[in-house]
Short mmCIF file of N, CA, C and O in Angstrom, two decimals:
data_model
loop_
_atom_site.label_atom_id
_atom_site.label_comp_id
_atom_site.label_asym_id
_atom_site.label_seq_id
_atom_site.Cartn_x
_atom_site.Cartn_y
_atom_site.Cartn_z
N MET A 1 47.45 10.52 -7.60
CA MET A 1 48.39 11.24 -8.41
C MET A 1 49.79 10.96 -7.88
O MET A 1 50.04 10.98 -6.69
N THR A 2 50.73 10.75 -8.77
CA THR A 2 52.10 10.46 -8.34
C THR A 2 53.02 11.54 -8.82
O THR A 2 52.67 12.40 -9.61
N GLY A 3 54.26 11.49 -8.36
CA GLY A 3 55.25 12.46 -8.78
C GLY A 3 55.29 13.65 -7.84
O GLY A 3 54.64 13.67 -6.80
N PRO A 4 56.05 14.68 -8.23
CA PRO A 4 56.25 15.83 -7.35
C PRO A 4 54.98 16.64 -7.13
O PRO A 4 54.89 17.37 -6.15
N GLN A 5 54.00 16.53 -7.98
CA GLN A 5 52.77 17.29 -7.82
C GLN A 5 51.71 16.53 -7.03
O GLN A 5 50.63 17.05 -6.79
N GLY A 6 51.99 15.30 -6.64
CA GLY A 6 51.03 14.46 -5.94
C GLY A 6 50.69 14.99 -4.56
O GLY A 6 51.29 15.93 -4.06
N ALA A 7 49.73 14.35 -3.93
CA ALA A 7 49.28 14.76 -2.60
C ALA A 7 50.44 14.69 -1.63
O ALA A 7 51.11 13.68 -1.51
N GLY A 8 50.69 15.81 -0.95
CA GLY A 8 51.77 15.85 0.01
C GLY A 8 53.15 16.02 -0.61
O GLY A 8 54.14 16.10 0.09
N GLY A 9 53.21 16.06 -1.95
CA GLY A 9 54.49 16.23 -2.63
C GLY A 9 54.93 17.68 -2.62
O GLY A 9 54.36 18.54 -1.96
N LYS A 10 56.01 17.94 -3.36
CA LYS A 10 56.56 19.29 -3.42
C LYS A 10 55.56 20.29 -3.98
O LYS A 10 55.55 21.44 -3.57
N GLY A 11 54.73 19.86 -4.91
CA GLY A 11 53.73 20.76 -5.50
C GLY A 11 52.75 21.26 -4.47
O GLY A 11 52.38 22.43 -4.46
N GLY A 12 52.35 20.41 -3.53
CA GLY A 12 51.42 20.81 -2.48
C GLY A 12 52.03 21.81 -1.52
O GLY A 12 51.42 22.79 -1.14
N VAL A 13 53.29 21.57 -1.16
CA VAL A 13 54.00 22.49 -0.27
C VAL A 13 54.20 23.82 -0.98
O VAL A 13 53.97 24.89 -0.41
N ARG A 14 54.62 23.76 -2.23
CA ARG A 14 54.85 24.98 -3.00
C ARG A 14 53.56 25.80 -3.11
O ARG A 14 53.57 27.02 -2.96
N GLN A 15 52.45 25.11 -3.34
CA GLN A 15 51.17 25.81 -3.46
C GLN A 15 50.78 26.49 -2.15
O GLN A 15 50.33 27.63 -2.14
N ARG A 16 50.98 25.80 -1.03
CA ARG A 16 50.65 26.40 0.27
C ARG A 16 51.54 27.59 0.58
O ARG A 16 51.07 28.62 1.06
N VAL A 17 52.83 27.47 0.30
CA VAL A 17 53.76 28.57 0.55
C VAL A 17 53.41 29.76 -0.34
O VAL A 17 53.38 30.91 0.12
N THR A 18 53.13 29.50 -1.60
CA THR A 18 52.75 30.57 -2.53
C THR A 18 51.49 31.28 -2.05
O THR A 18 51.41 32.51 -2.07
N ARG A 19 50.54 30.52 -1.59
CA ARG A 19 49.30 31.13 -1.10
C ARG A 19 49.55 31.99 0.14
O ARG A 19 49.04 33.08 0.27
N LYS A 20 50.37 31.48 1.07
CA LYS A 20 50.67 32.25 2.28
C LYS A 20 51.41 33.54 1.94
O LYS A 20 51.12 34.59 2.51
N LEU A 21 52.35 33.47 1.00
CA LEU A 21 53.08 34.67 0.60
C LEU A 21 52.15 35.67 -0.09
O LEU A 21 52.20 36.87 0.20
N ALA A 22 51.31 35.18 -0.97
CA ALA A 22 50.37 36.07 -1.66
C ALA A 22 49.39 36.69 -0.68
O ALA A 22 49.07 37.87 -0.77
N ASN A 23 48.95 35.92 0.27
CA ASN A 23 48.02 36.42 1.28
C ASN A 23 48.69 37.49 2.14
O ASN A 23 48.10 38.53 2.43
N ALA A 24 49.95 37.25 2.54
CA ALA A 24 50.68 38.23 3.36
C ALA A 24 50.92 39.51 2.56
O ALA A 24 50.74 40.62 3.07
N ALA A 25 51.30 39.37 1.30
CA ALA A 25 51.58 40.54 0.46
C ALA A 25 50.30 41.32 0.15
O ALA A 25 50.33 42.54 0.02
N GLY A 26 49.20 40.62 0.07
CA GLY A 26 47.93 41.27 -0.29
C GLY A 26 47.11 41.70 0.91
O GLY A 26 45.96 42.10 0.77
N GLY A 27 47.67 41.63 2.09
CA GLY A 27 46.95 42.07 3.28
C GLY A 27 45.75 41.18 3.63
O GLY A 27 44.75 41.66 4.14
N GLY A 28 45.84 39.90 3.36
CA GLY A 28 44.77 38.97 3.72
C GLY A 28 43.72 38.78 2.65
O GLY A 28 42.73 38.09 2.85
N VAL A 29 43.95 39.37 1.47
CA VAL A 29 42.94 39.30 0.42
C VAL A 29 42.71 37.88 -0.09
O VAL A 29 41.59 37.52 -0.45
N VAL A 30 43.76 37.04 -0.10
CA VAL A 30 43.60 35.67 -0.59
C VAL A 30 42.64 34.90 0.31
O VAL A 30 41.74 34.22 -0.17
N ASP A 31 42.83 35.01 1.62
CA ASP A 31 41.92 34.33 2.54
C ASP A 31 40.49 34.85 2.39
O ASP A 31 39.54 34.08 2.44
N GLU A 32 40.35 36.16 2.20
CA GLU A 32 39.01 36.74 2.00
C GLU A 32 38.37 36.19 0.74
O GLU A 32 37.18 35.85 0.73
N LEU A 33 39.16 36.09 -0.32
CA LEU A 33 38.63 35.56 -1.58
C LEU A 33 38.27 34.09 -1.45
O LEU A 33 37.24 33.65 -1.99
N MET A 34 39.09 33.31 -0.76
CA MET A 34 38.79 31.90 -0.57
C MET A 34 37.50 31.73 0.24
O MET A 34 36.68 30.87 -0.07
N THR A 35 37.31 32.57 1.25
CA THR A 35 36.07 32.54 2.03
C THR A 35 34.89 32.90 1.16
O THR A 35 33.84 32.26 1.20
N ARG A 36 35.06 33.92 0.33
CA ARG A 36 33.97 34.35 -0.56
C ARG A 36 33.61 33.26 -1.56
O ARG A 36 32.45 33.03 -1.85
N ILE A 37 34.63 32.58 -2.08
CA ILE A 37 34.38 31.48 -3.02
C ILE A 37 33.58 30.38 -2.34
O ILE A 37 32.61 29.84 -2.91
N ALA A 38 33.94 30.03 -1.12
CA ALA A 38 33.21 29.00 -0.37
C ALA A 38 31.76 29.42 -0.15
O ALA A 38 30.84 28.61 -0.31
N ASP A 39 31.56 30.70 0.18
CA ASP A 39 30.19 31.21 0.37
C ASP A 39 29.39 31.12 -0.93
O ASP A 39 28.22 30.71 -0.93
N LEU A 40 30.02 31.50 -2.03
CA LEU A 40 29.33 31.45 -3.33
C LEU A 40 29.00 30.03 -3.74
O LEU A 40 27.93 29.76 -4.29
N GLU A 41 29.91 29.10 -3.46
CA GLU A 41 29.64 27.70 -3.78
C GLU A 41 28.44 27.18 -2.99
O GLU A 41 27.61 26.45 -3.52
N ALA A 42 28.33 27.59 -1.74
CA ALA A 42 27.18 27.18 -0.91
C ALA A 42 25.89 27.78 -1.47
O ALA A 42 24.85 27.11 -1.51
N GLU A 43 25.96 29.03 -1.92
CA GLU A 43 24.77 29.67 -2.49
C GLU A 43 24.36 29.00 -3.80
O GLU A 43 23.16 28.85 -4.07
N VAL A 44 25.34 28.59 -4.59
CA VAL A 44 25.03 27.88 -5.85
C VAL A 44 24.33 26.56 -5.53
O VAL A 44 23.35 26.19 -6.19
N GLN A 45 24.82 25.85 -4.53
CA GLN A 45 24.19 24.58 -4.15
C GLN A 45 22.75 24.80 -3.69
O GLN A 45 21.85 24.05 -4.06
N GLU A 46 22.54 25.85 -2.90
CA GLU A 46 21.18 26.16 -2.45
C GLU A 46 20.29 26.49 -3.64
O GLU A 46 19.14 26.05 -3.72
N SER A 47 20.83 27.22 -4.60
CA SER A 47 20.07 27.57 -5.80
C SER A 47 19.70 26.31 -6.59
O SER A 47 18.58 26.19 -7.09
N ARG A 48 20.64 25.38 -6.68
CA ARG A 48 20.35 24.12 -7.38
C ARG A 48 19.20 23.36 -6.70
O ARG A 48 18.32 22.82 -7.37
N GLN A 49 19.23 23.33 -5.37
CA GLN A 49 18.17 22.64 -4.64
C GLN A 49 16.82 23.33 -4.85
O GLN A 49 15.80 22.65 -5.01
N LEU A 50 16.82 24.65 -4.88
CA LEU A 50 15.57 25.38 -5.13
C LEU A 50 15.07 25.13 -6.54
O LEU A 50 13.86 25.00 -6.76
N ASN A 51 15.99 25.05 -7.50
CA ASN A 51 15.59 24.77 -8.88
C ASN A 51 14.95 23.39 -9.00
O ASN A 51 13.97 23.21 -9.73
N VAL A 52 15.49 22.42 -8.28
CA VAL A 52 14.90 21.08 -8.29
C VAL A 52 13.49 21.14 -7.70
O VAL A 52 12.55 20.54 -8.25
N ARG A 53 13.33 21.88 -6.62
CA ARG A 53 12.01 21.99 -5.98
C ARG A 53 11.01 22.67 -6.91
O ARG A 53 9.86 22.24 -7.02
N VAL A 54 11.45 23.72 -7.61
CA VAL A 54 10.57 24.39 -8.57
C VAL A 54 10.16 23.42 -9.68
O VAL A 54 8.99 23.37 -10.08
N ALA A 55 11.10 22.62 -10.16
CA ALA A 55 10.78 21.64 -11.20
C ALA A 55 9.76 20.63 -10.69
O ALA A 55 8.84 20.23 -11.42
N GLU A 56 9.91 20.21 -9.42
CA GLU A 56 8.94 19.28 -8.84
C GLU A 56 7.55 19.92 -8.77
O GLU A 56 6.54 19.26 -9.03
N LEU A 57 7.50 21.19 -8.41
CA LEU A 57 6.21 21.88 -8.33
C LEU A 57 5.59 22.05 -9.71
O LEU A 57 4.37 21.93 -9.86
N VAL A 58 6.41 22.33 -10.71
CA VAL A 58 5.89 22.44 -12.09
C VAL A 58 5.30 21.09 -12.51
O VAL A 58 4.22 21.04 -13.11
N ASP A 59 6.00 20.00 -12.18
CA ASP A 59 5.47 18.67 -12.49
C ASP A 59 4.13 18.44 -11.80
O ASP A 59 3.19 17.91 -12.40
N LEU A 60 4.05 18.85 -10.53
CA LEU A 60 2.81 18.68 -9.78
C LEU A 60 1.67 19.46 -10.43
O LEU A 60 0.57 18.94 -10.62
N VAL A 61 1.93 20.70 -10.77
CA VAL A 61 0.89 21.53 -11.40
C VAL A 61 0.45 20.90 -12.71
O VAL A 61 -0.75 20.82 -13.00
N THR A 62 1.40 20.40 -13.47
CA THR A 62 1.05 19.74 -14.73
C THR A 62 0.19 18.51 -14.47
O THR A 62 -0.83 18.29 -15.15
N GLU A 63 0.59 17.71 -13.47
CA GLU A 63 -0.18 16.52 -13.14
C GLU A 63 -1.58 16.87 -12.65
O GLU A 63 -2.52 16.11 -12.85
N LEU A 64 -1.72 18.00 -11.98
CA LEU A 64 -3.03 18.41 -11.47
C LEU A 64 -3.91 19.01 -12.55
O LEU A 64 -5.11 18.76 -12.58
N LEU A 65 -3.32 19.81 -13.42
CA LEU A 65 -4.13 20.49 -14.43
C LEU A 65 -4.70 19.52 -15.46
O LEU A 65 -5.86 19.67 -15.86
N LEU A 66 -3.93 18.56 -15.89
CA LEU A 66 -4.44 17.63 -16.89
C LEU A 66 -5.62 16.80 -16.37
O LEU A 66 -6.66 16.73 -17.03
N PRO A 67 -5.51 16.20 -15.18
CA PRO A 67 -6.67 15.46 -14.68
C PRO A 67 -7.86 16.37 -14.35
O PRO A 67 -9.00 15.97 -14.53
N VAL A 68 -7.60 17.58 -13.88
CA VAL A 68 -8.69 18.49 -13.56
C VAL A 68 -9.46 18.82 -14.83
O VAL A 68 -10.69 18.87 -14.83
N ALA A 69 -8.72 19.03 -15.91
CA ALA A 69 -9.37 19.34 -17.19
C ALA A 69 -10.25 18.17 -17.63
O ALA A 69 -11.31 18.38 -18.22
N SER A 70 -9.83 16.95 -17.33
CA SER A 70 -10.62 15.78 -17.73
C SER A 70 -11.50 15.27 -16.59
O SER A 70 -12.16 14.26 -16.75
N GLN A 71 -11.45 15.96 -15.44
CA GLN A 71 -12.24 15.59 -14.27
C GLN A 71 -11.93 14.19 -13.76
O GLN A 71 -12.80 13.48 -13.27
N ASP A 72 -10.65 13.78 -13.87
CA ASP A 72 -10.21 12.46 -13.41
C ASP A 72 -9.84 12.56 -11.93
O ASP A 72 -8.71 12.87 -11.56
N ARG A 73 -10.78 12.29 -11.05
CA ARG A 73 -10.61 12.45 -9.61
C ARG A 73 -9.51 11.54 -9.05
O ARG A 73 -8.75 11.94 -8.17
N ALA A 74 -9.39 10.33 -9.56
CA ALA A 74 -8.38 9.38 -9.06
C ALA A 74 -6.97 9.91 -9.33
O ALA A 74 -6.10 9.85 -8.46
N ARG A 75 -6.75 10.45 -10.51
CA ARG A 75 -5.43 10.99 -10.84
C ARG A 75 -5.12 12.25 -10.03
O ARG A 75 -3.98 12.48 -9.65
N ILE A 76 -6.13 13.04 -9.74
CA ILE A 76 -5.94 14.23 -8.91
C ILE A 76 -5.48 13.82 -7.52
O ILE A 76 -4.50 14.34 -6.98
N GLU A 77 -6.18 12.85 -6.94
CA GLU A 77 -5.82 12.37 -5.59
C GLU A 77 -4.43 11.75 -5.58
O GLU A 77 -3.65 11.95 -4.64
N GLU A 78 -4.11 11.00 -6.63
CA GLU A 78 -2.79 10.37 -6.73
C GLU A 78 -1.68 11.43 -6.81
O GLU A 78 -0.65 11.32 -6.14
N ALA A 79 -1.88 12.47 -7.60
CA ALA A 79 -0.89 13.54 -7.72
C ALA A 79 -0.70 14.28 -6.40
O ALA A 79 0.43 14.59 -6.00
N LEU A 80 -1.79 14.53 -5.70
CA LEU A 80 -1.69 15.21 -4.41
C LEU A 80 -0.98 14.33 -3.37
O LEU A 80 -0.16 14.83 -2.61
N ALA A 81 -1.28 13.05 -3.38
CA ALA A 81 -0.62 12.13 -2.46
C ALA A 81 0.88 12.05 -2.76
O ALA A 81 1.70 12.06 -1.83
N LYS A 82 1.25 12.02 -4.02
CA LYS A 82 2.65 11.98 -4.41
C LYS A 82 3.37 13.24 -3.94
O LYS A 82 4.48 13.19 -3.40
N PHE A 83 2.71 14.38 -4.07
CA PHE A 83 3.30 15.64 -3.63
C PHE A 83 3.50 15.63 -2.10
O PHE A 83 4.55 16.02 -1.60
N GLU A 84 2.50 15.19 -1.37
CA GLU A 84 2.59 15.16 0.09
C GLU A 84 3.71 14.23 0.56
O GLU A 84 4.39 14.53 1.53
N ARG A 85 3.93 13.12 -0.14
CA ARG A 85 5.01 12.22 0.22
C ARG A 85 6.37 12.86 -0.01
O ARG A 85 7.33 12.55 0.69
N SER A 86 6.45 13.77 -0.98
CA SER A 86 7.73 14.40 -1.31
C SER A 86 8.13 15.48 -0.31
O SER A 86 9.26 15.94 -0.30
N LEU A 87 7.19 15.90 0.54
CA LEU A 87 7.51 16.96 1.50
C LEU A 87 8.34 16.48 2.64
O LEU A 87 8.46 15.47 3.08
#
């Protein structure tokens, strides 16, 4: 980014000064909110990872149920081996 709003430009300094003033006027609330936002972002990432894991388990169950219904032992073993490799 170029111009006054670019990295290290006047816009960056202005933003930092504004944040410090707001934080001082608010008794530290800006820093508390920034910390809380960082915590929430980490929790969202953890939730995304758990959702991926749940999707993988749903796929595994689907892969297991279909061969079990047809008694396809080779596909059952293959699905279990795939799951074990993913751990």
